[in-house]
Short mmCIF file of C-alpha atoms in Angstrom, two decimals:
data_model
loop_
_atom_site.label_atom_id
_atom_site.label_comp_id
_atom_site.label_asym_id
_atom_site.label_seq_id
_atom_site.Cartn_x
_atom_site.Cartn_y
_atom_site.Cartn_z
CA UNK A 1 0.00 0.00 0.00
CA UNK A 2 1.46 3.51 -0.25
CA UNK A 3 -0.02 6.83 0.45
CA UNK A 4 -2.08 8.86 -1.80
CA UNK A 5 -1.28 11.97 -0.60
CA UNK A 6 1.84 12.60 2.62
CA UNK A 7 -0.40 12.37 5.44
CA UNK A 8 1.62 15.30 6.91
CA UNK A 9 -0.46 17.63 4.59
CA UNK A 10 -3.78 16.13 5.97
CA UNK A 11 -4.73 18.73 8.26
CA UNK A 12 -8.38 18.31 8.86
CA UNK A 13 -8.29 19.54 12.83
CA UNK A 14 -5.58 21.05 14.18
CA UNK A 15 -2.30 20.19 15.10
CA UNK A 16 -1.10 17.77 17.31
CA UNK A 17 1.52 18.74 20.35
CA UNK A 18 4.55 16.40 21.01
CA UNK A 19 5.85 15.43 24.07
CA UNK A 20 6.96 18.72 25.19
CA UNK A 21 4.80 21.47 24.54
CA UNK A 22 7.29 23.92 23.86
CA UNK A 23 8.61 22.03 20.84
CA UNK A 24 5.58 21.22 18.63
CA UNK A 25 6.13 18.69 16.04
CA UNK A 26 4.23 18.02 12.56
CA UNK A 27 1.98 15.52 13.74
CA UNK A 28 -1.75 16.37 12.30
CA UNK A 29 -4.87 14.69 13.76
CA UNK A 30 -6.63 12.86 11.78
CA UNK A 31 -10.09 13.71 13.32
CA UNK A 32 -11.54 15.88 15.75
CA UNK A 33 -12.80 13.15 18.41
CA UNK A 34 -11.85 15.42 21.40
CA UNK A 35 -15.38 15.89 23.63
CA UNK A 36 -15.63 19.25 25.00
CA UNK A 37 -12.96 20.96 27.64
CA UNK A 38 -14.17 20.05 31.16
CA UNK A 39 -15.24 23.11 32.97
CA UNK A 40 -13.03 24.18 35.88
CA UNK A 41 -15.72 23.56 37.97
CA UNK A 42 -15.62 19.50 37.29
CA UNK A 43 -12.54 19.45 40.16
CA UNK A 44 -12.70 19.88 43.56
CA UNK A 45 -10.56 22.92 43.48
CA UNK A 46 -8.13 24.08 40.64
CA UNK A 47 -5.13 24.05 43.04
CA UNK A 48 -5.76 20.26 43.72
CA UNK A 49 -4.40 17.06 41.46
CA UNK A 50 -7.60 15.06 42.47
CA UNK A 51 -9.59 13.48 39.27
CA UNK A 52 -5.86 15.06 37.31
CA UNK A 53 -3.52 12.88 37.48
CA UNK A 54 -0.98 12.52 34.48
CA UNK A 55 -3.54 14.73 32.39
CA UNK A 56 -2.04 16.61 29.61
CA UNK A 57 -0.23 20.01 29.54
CA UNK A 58 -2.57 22.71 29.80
CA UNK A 59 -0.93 26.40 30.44
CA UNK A 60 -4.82 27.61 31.62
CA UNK A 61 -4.53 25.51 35.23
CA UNK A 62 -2.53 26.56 38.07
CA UNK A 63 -0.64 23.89 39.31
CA UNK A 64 -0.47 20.69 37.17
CA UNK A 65 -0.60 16.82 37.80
CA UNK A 66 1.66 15.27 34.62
CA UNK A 67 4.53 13.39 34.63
CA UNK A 68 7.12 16.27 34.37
CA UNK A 69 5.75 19.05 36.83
CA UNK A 70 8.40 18.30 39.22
CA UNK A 71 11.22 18.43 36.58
CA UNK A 72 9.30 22.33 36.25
CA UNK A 73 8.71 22.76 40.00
CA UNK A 74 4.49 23.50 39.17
CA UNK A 75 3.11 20.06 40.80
CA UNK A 76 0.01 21.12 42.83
CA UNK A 77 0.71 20.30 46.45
CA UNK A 78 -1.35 16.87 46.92
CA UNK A 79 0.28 15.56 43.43
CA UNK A 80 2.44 13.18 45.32
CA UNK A 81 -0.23 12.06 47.72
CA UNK A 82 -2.41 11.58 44.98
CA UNK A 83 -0.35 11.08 41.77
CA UNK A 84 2.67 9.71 43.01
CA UNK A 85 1.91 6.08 43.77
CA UNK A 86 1.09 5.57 39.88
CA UNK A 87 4.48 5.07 38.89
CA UNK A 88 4.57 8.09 36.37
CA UNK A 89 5.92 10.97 38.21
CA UNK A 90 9.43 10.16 38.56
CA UNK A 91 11.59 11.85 35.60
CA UNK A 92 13.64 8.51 36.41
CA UNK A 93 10.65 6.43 35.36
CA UNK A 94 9.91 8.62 32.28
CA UNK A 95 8.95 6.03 29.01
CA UNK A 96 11.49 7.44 26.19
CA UNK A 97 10.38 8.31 22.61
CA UNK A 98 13.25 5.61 21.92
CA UNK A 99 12.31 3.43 23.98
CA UNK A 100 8.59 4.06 22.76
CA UNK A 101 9.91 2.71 19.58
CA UNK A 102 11.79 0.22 20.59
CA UNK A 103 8.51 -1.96 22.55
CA UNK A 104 6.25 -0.79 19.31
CA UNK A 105 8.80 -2.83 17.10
CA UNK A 106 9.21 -5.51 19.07
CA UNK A 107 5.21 -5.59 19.36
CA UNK A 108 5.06 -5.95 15.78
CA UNK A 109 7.23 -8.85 15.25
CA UNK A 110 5.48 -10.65 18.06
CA UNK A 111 2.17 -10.20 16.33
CA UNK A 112 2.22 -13.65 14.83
CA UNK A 113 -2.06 -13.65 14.67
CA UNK A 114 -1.98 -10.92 11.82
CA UNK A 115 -3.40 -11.26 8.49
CA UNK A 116 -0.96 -12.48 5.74
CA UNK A 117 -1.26 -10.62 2.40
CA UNK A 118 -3.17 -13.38 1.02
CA UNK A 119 -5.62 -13.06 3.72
CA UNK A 120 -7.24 -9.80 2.83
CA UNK A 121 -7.84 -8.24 -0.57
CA UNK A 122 -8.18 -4.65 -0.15
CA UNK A 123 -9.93 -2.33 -2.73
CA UNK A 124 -9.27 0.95 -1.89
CA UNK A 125 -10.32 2.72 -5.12
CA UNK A 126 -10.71 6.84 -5.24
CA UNK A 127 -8.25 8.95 -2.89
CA UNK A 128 -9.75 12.00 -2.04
CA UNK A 129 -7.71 15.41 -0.88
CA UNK A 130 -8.38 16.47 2.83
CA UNK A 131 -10.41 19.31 1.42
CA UNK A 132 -13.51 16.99 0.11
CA UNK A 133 -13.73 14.78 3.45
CA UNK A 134 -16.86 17.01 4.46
CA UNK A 135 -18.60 16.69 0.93
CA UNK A 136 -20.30 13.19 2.26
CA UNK A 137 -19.75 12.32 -1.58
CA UNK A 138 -19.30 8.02 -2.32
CA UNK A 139 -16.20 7.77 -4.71
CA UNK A 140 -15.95 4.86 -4.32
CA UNK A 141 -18.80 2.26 -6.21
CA UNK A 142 -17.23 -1.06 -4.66
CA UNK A 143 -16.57 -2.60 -1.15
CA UNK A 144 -13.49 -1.70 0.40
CA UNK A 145 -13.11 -5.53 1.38
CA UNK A 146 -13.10 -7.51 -1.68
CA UNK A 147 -12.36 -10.80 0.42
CA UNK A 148 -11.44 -11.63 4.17
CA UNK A 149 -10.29 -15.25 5.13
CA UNK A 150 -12.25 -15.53 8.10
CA UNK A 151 -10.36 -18.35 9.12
CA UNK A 152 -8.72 -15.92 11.15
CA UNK A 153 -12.03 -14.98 12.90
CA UNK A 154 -11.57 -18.72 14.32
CA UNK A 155 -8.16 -17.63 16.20
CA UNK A 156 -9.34 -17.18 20.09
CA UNK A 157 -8.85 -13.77 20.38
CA UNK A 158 -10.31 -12.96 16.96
CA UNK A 159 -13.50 -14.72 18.64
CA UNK A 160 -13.39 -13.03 22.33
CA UNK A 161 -12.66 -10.00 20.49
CA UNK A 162 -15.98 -10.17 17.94
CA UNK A 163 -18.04 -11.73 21.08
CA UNK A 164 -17.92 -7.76 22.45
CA UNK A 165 -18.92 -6.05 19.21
CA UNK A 166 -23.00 -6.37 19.70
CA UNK A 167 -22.76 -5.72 23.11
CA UNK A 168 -23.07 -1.80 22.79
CA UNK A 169 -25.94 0.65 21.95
CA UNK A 170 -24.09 2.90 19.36
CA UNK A 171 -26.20 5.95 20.23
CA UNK A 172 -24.37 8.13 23.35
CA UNK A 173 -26.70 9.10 25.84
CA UNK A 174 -28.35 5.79 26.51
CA UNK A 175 -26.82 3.65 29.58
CA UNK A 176 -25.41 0.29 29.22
CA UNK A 177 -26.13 -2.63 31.22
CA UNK A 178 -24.27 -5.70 30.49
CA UNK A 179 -25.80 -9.00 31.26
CA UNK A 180 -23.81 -11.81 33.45
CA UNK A 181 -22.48 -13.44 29.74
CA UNK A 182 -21.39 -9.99 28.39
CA UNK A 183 -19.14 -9.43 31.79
CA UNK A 184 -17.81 -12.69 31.46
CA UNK A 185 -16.81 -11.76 27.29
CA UNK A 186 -14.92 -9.15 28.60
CA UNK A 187 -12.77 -11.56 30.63
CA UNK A 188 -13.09 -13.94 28.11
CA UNK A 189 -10.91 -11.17 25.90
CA UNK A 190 -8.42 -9.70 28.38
CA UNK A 191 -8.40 -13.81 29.02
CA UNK A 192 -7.17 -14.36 25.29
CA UNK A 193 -5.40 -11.55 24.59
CA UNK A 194 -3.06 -11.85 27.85
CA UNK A 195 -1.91 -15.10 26.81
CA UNK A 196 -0.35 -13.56 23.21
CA UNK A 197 3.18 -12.86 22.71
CA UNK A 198 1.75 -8.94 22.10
CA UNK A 199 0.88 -8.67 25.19
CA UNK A 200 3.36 -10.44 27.46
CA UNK A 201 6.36 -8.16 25.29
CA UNK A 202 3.76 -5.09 26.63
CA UNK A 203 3.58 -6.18 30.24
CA UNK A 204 7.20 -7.49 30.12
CA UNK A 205 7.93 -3.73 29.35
CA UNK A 206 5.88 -1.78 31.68
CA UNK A 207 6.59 -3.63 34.65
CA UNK A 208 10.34 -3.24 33.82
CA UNK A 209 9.58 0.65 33.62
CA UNK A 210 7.39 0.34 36.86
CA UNK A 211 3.83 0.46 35.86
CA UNK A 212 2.87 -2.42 37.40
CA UNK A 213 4.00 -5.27 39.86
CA UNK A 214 1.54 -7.86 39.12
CA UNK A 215 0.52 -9.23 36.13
CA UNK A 216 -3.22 -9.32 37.93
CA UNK A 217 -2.63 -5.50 38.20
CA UNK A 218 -2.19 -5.21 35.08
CA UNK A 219 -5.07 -6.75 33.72
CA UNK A 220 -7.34 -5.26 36.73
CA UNK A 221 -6.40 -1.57 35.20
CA UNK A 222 -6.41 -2.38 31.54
CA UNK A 223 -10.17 -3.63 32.35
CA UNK A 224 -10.84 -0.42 34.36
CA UNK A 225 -9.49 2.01 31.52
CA UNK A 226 -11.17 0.16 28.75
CA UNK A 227 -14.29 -1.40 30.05
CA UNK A 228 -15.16 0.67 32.83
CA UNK A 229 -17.94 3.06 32.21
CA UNK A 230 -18.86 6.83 32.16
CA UNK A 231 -21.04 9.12 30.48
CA UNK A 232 -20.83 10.74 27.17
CA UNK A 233 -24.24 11.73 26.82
CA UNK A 234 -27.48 12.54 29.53
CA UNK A 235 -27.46 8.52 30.58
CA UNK A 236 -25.07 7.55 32.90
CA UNK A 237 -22.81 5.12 31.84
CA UNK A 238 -23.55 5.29 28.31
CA UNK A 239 -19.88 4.83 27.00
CA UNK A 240 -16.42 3.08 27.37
CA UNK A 241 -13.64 3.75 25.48
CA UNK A 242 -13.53 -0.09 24.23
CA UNK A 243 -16.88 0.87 22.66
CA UNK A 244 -15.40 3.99 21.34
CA UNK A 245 -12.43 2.81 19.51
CA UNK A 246 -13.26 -0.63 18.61
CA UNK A 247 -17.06 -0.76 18.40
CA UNK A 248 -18.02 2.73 17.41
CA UNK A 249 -20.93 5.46 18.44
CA UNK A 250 -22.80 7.92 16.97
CA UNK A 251 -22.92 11.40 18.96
CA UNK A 252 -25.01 14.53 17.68
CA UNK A 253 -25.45 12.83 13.59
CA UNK A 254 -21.82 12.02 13.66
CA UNK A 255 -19.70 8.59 13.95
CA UNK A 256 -17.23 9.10 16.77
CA UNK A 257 -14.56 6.69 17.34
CA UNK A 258 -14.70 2.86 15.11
CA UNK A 259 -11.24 2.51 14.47
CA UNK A 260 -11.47 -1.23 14.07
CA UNK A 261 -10.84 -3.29 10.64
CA UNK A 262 -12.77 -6.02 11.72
CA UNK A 263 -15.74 -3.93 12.94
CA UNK A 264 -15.95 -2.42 9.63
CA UNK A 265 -15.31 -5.21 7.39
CA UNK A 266 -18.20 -7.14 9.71
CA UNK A 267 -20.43 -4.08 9.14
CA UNK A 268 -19.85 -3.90 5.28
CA UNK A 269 -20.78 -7.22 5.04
CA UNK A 270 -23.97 -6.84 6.31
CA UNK A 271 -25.02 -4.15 4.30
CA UNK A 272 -24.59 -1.16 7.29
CA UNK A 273 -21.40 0.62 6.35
CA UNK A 274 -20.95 2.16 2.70
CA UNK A 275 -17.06 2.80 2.48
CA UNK A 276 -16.69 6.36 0.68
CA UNK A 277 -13.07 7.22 -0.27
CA UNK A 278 -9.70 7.67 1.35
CA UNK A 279 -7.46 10.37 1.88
CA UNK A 280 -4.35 8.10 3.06
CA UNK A 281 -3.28 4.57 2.26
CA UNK A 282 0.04 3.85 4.42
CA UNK A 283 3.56 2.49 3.17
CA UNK A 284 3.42 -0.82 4.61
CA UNK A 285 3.78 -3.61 1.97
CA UNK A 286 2.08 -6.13 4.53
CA UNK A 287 -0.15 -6.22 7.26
CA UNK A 288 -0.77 -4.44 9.27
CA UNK A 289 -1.12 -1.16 7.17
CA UNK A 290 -3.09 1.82 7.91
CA UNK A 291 -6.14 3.32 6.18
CA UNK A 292 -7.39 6.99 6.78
CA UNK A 293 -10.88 6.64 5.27
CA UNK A 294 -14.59 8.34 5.25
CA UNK A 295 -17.78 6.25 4.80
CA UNK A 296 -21.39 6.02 6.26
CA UNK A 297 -22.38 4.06 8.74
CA UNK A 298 -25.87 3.25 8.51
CA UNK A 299 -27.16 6.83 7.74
CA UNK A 300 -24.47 8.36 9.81
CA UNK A 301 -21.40 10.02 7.99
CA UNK A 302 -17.08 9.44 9.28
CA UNK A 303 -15.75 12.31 8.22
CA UNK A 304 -12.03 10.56 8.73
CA UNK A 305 -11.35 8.00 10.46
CA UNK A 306 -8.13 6.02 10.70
CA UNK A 307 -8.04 2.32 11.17
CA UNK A 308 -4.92 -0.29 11.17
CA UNK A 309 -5.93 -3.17 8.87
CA UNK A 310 -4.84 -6.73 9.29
CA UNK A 311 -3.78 -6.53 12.38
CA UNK A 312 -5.27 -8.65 15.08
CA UNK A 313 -7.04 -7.68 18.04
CA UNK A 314 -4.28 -8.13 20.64
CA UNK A 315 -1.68 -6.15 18.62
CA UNK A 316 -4.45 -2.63 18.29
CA UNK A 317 -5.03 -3.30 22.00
CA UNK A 318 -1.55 -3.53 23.12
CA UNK A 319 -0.46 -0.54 21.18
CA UNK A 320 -3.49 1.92 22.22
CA UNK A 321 -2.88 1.13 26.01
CA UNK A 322 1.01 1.59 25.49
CA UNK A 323 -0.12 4.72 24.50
CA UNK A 324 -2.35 5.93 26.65
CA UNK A 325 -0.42 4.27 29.67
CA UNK A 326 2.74 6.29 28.43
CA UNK A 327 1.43 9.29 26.95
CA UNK A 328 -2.13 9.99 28.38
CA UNK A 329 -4.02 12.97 26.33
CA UNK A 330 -0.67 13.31 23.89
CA UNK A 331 0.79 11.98 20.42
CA UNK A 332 2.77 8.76 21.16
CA UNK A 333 5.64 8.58 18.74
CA UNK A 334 5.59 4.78 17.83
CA UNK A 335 7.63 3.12 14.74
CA UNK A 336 6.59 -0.24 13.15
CA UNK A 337 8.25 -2.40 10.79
CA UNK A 338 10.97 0.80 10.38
CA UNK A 339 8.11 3.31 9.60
CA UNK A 340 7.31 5.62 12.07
CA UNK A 341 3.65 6.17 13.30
CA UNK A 342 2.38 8.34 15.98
CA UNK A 343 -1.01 7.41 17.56
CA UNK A 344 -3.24 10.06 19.54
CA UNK A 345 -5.06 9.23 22.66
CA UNK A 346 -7.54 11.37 24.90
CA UNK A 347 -8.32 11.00 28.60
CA UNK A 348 -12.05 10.94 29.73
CA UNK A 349 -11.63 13.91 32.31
CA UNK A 350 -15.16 13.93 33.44
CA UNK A 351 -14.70 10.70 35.75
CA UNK A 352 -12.28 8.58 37.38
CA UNK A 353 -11.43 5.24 38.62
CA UNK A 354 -9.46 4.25 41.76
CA UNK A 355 -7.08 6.82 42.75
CA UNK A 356 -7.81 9.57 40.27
CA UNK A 357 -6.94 7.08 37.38
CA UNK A 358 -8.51 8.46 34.09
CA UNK A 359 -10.58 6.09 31.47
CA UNK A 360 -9.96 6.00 27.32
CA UNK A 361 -11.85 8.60 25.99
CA UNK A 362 -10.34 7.86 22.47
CA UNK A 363 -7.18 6.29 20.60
CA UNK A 364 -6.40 6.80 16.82
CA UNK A 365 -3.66 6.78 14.44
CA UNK A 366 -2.84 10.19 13.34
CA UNK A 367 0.28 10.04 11.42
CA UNK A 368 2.69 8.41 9.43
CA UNK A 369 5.68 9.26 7.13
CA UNK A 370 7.68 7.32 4.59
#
């Protein structure tokens, strides 16, 4: 696959911050998923890190809760009573952008439940510049999956994985309520996927950088972050940001989040998605690749949204929590198979679990460069 047009020149938000916010770099977002700036009012007090901790950068608070206040001497005065326990706030423990790269390449060899190149045909058809993404115009007469060996749908976390797709009202703003069997699917899946070689190179690595003690720990927060609920819309507990990413939901007429391959190529089959066009087709020559893409979804329009394809469930999952574990709210400056690719995640900073802990609002791909 190779790119239509550099995604560098796809600016169809606004651009996206690096690590340190005094040196921006050309990352661009691919969307704007971002829900609306919590008020100041949301916290107890703005002097105070509680529901804060590692949020992003923002020069409008007073004191701040990230990973680097103390290297900057601004840490609000509870931050290590509140913040400190988590394991990001020493500049010792700081994840590098090397070393960011380093675990993302050694993710991708480990990925051995990926498609091979015969195991997807792909027909991507018109590329569209970023200036036409909001014309809602189909280019694009044909499926974008032209065949799918689901013999890979067979591979257990392929199955745990699709077990949690229909388990989600897609509209924000109505509550859901899992039954006992839908609980026990989302075991079933951190089950699976915690028995891959993704996953174990992912654990391996952030209990060496000391995220976590325990593998049980692990899993316990990874189900918190992406399973535990909050609300988007007037319902309480109408979202997670497993259904976000992976599932998909439609907020005010628009898609927000579905950033899965196998989501989409499940809904094209059925007759629900239309695929539209593409305004980026990435430089891998195998899977997984990366698609930036707009189509309807059932009478509701993606303006752009970016999805890896052929990879398999564990390997998206491993690489959106190294993200948001190591770069919460920030671009995470990843490279895979020698290309780089930054992905973009957002904290839900409207609720917490345990200690302040923030859930998955959103995780995308916004960039890559040949």
């Amino acid at each position: 696959m190779r790119a239509c047009v550099p995604l560098i020149v796809a600016l169809l938000c606004s651009l996206a911050w690096a690590e340190d916010p005094k040196e921006p770099e050309p990352f661009l977002e691919l969307e704007g998923e971002t829900e609306e700036a919590p008020a100041a009012n949301l916290y107890s007090a703005p002097d105070s890190c509680r529901g804060r901790c590692l949020e992003a950068f923002d020069k409008h608070h007073q004191c701040h809760c990230n990973a680097r206040c103390r290297d900057f001497g601004n840490c609000c005065e509870d931050f290590e009573s509140l913040c400190d326990h988590e394991g990001f706030s020493h500049s010792s423990d700081a994840i590098t952008k090397e070393e960011l790269q380093s675990i993302s390449e050694k993710i991708y060899r480990a990925d051995t439940n990926k498609a091979r190149k015969e195991d997807i045909i792909i027909n991507s058809q018109n590329c569209i510049s970023p200036s036409e993404t909001r014309d809602q115009v189909d280019h694009c007469p044909e499926p974008l999956f032209s065949y799918v060996n689901e013999e890979l749908f067979s591979k257990p976390t392929y199955t745990a994985f699709i077990n949690l797709l229909n388990n989600y009202q897609r509209a924000t703003g109505r509550g859901e309520h899992f039954s006992a069997q839908q609980l026990a699917e989302q075991d079933a899946f951190l089950r699976e996927v915690t028995k891959t070689a993704v996953m174990k190179e992912l654990y391996s690595f952030l209990r060496d950088q000391n995220r976590y003690s325990s593998e049980q720990e692990f899993v316990n927060d990874l189900k918190n972050m992406w399973f535990g609920l909050y609300s988007r819309g007037n319902d309480k507990g109408d979202s997670s940001g497993f259904e976000h990413v992976f599932s998909g939901e439609v907020k005010k007429g628009k898609v927000t989040g579905f950033h899965n391959w196998i989501r989409f190529y499940m809904q094209e089959k059925e007759g629900l998605v239309d695929y539209y066009s593409h305004i980026y087709d990435g430089p891998w020559d195998s899977y997984p690749d990366v698609l930036a893409m707009q189509f309807n979804w059932d009478g509701y329009y993606k303006e752009v949204g970016s999805a890896f394809i052929g990879s398999s469930p564990e390997f998206e999952f491993a690489l959106y929590s190294l993200c948001f574990i190591a770069r919460p709210g920030k671009v995470c400056q990843l490279s895979l198979g020698g290309y780089p690719l930054a992905i973009q995640t957002y904290t839900w900073d409207k609720s917490t679990y345990g200690n302040g802990k923030k859930y998955i609002a959103t995780a995308y791909v916004v960039s890559s460069t040949q």
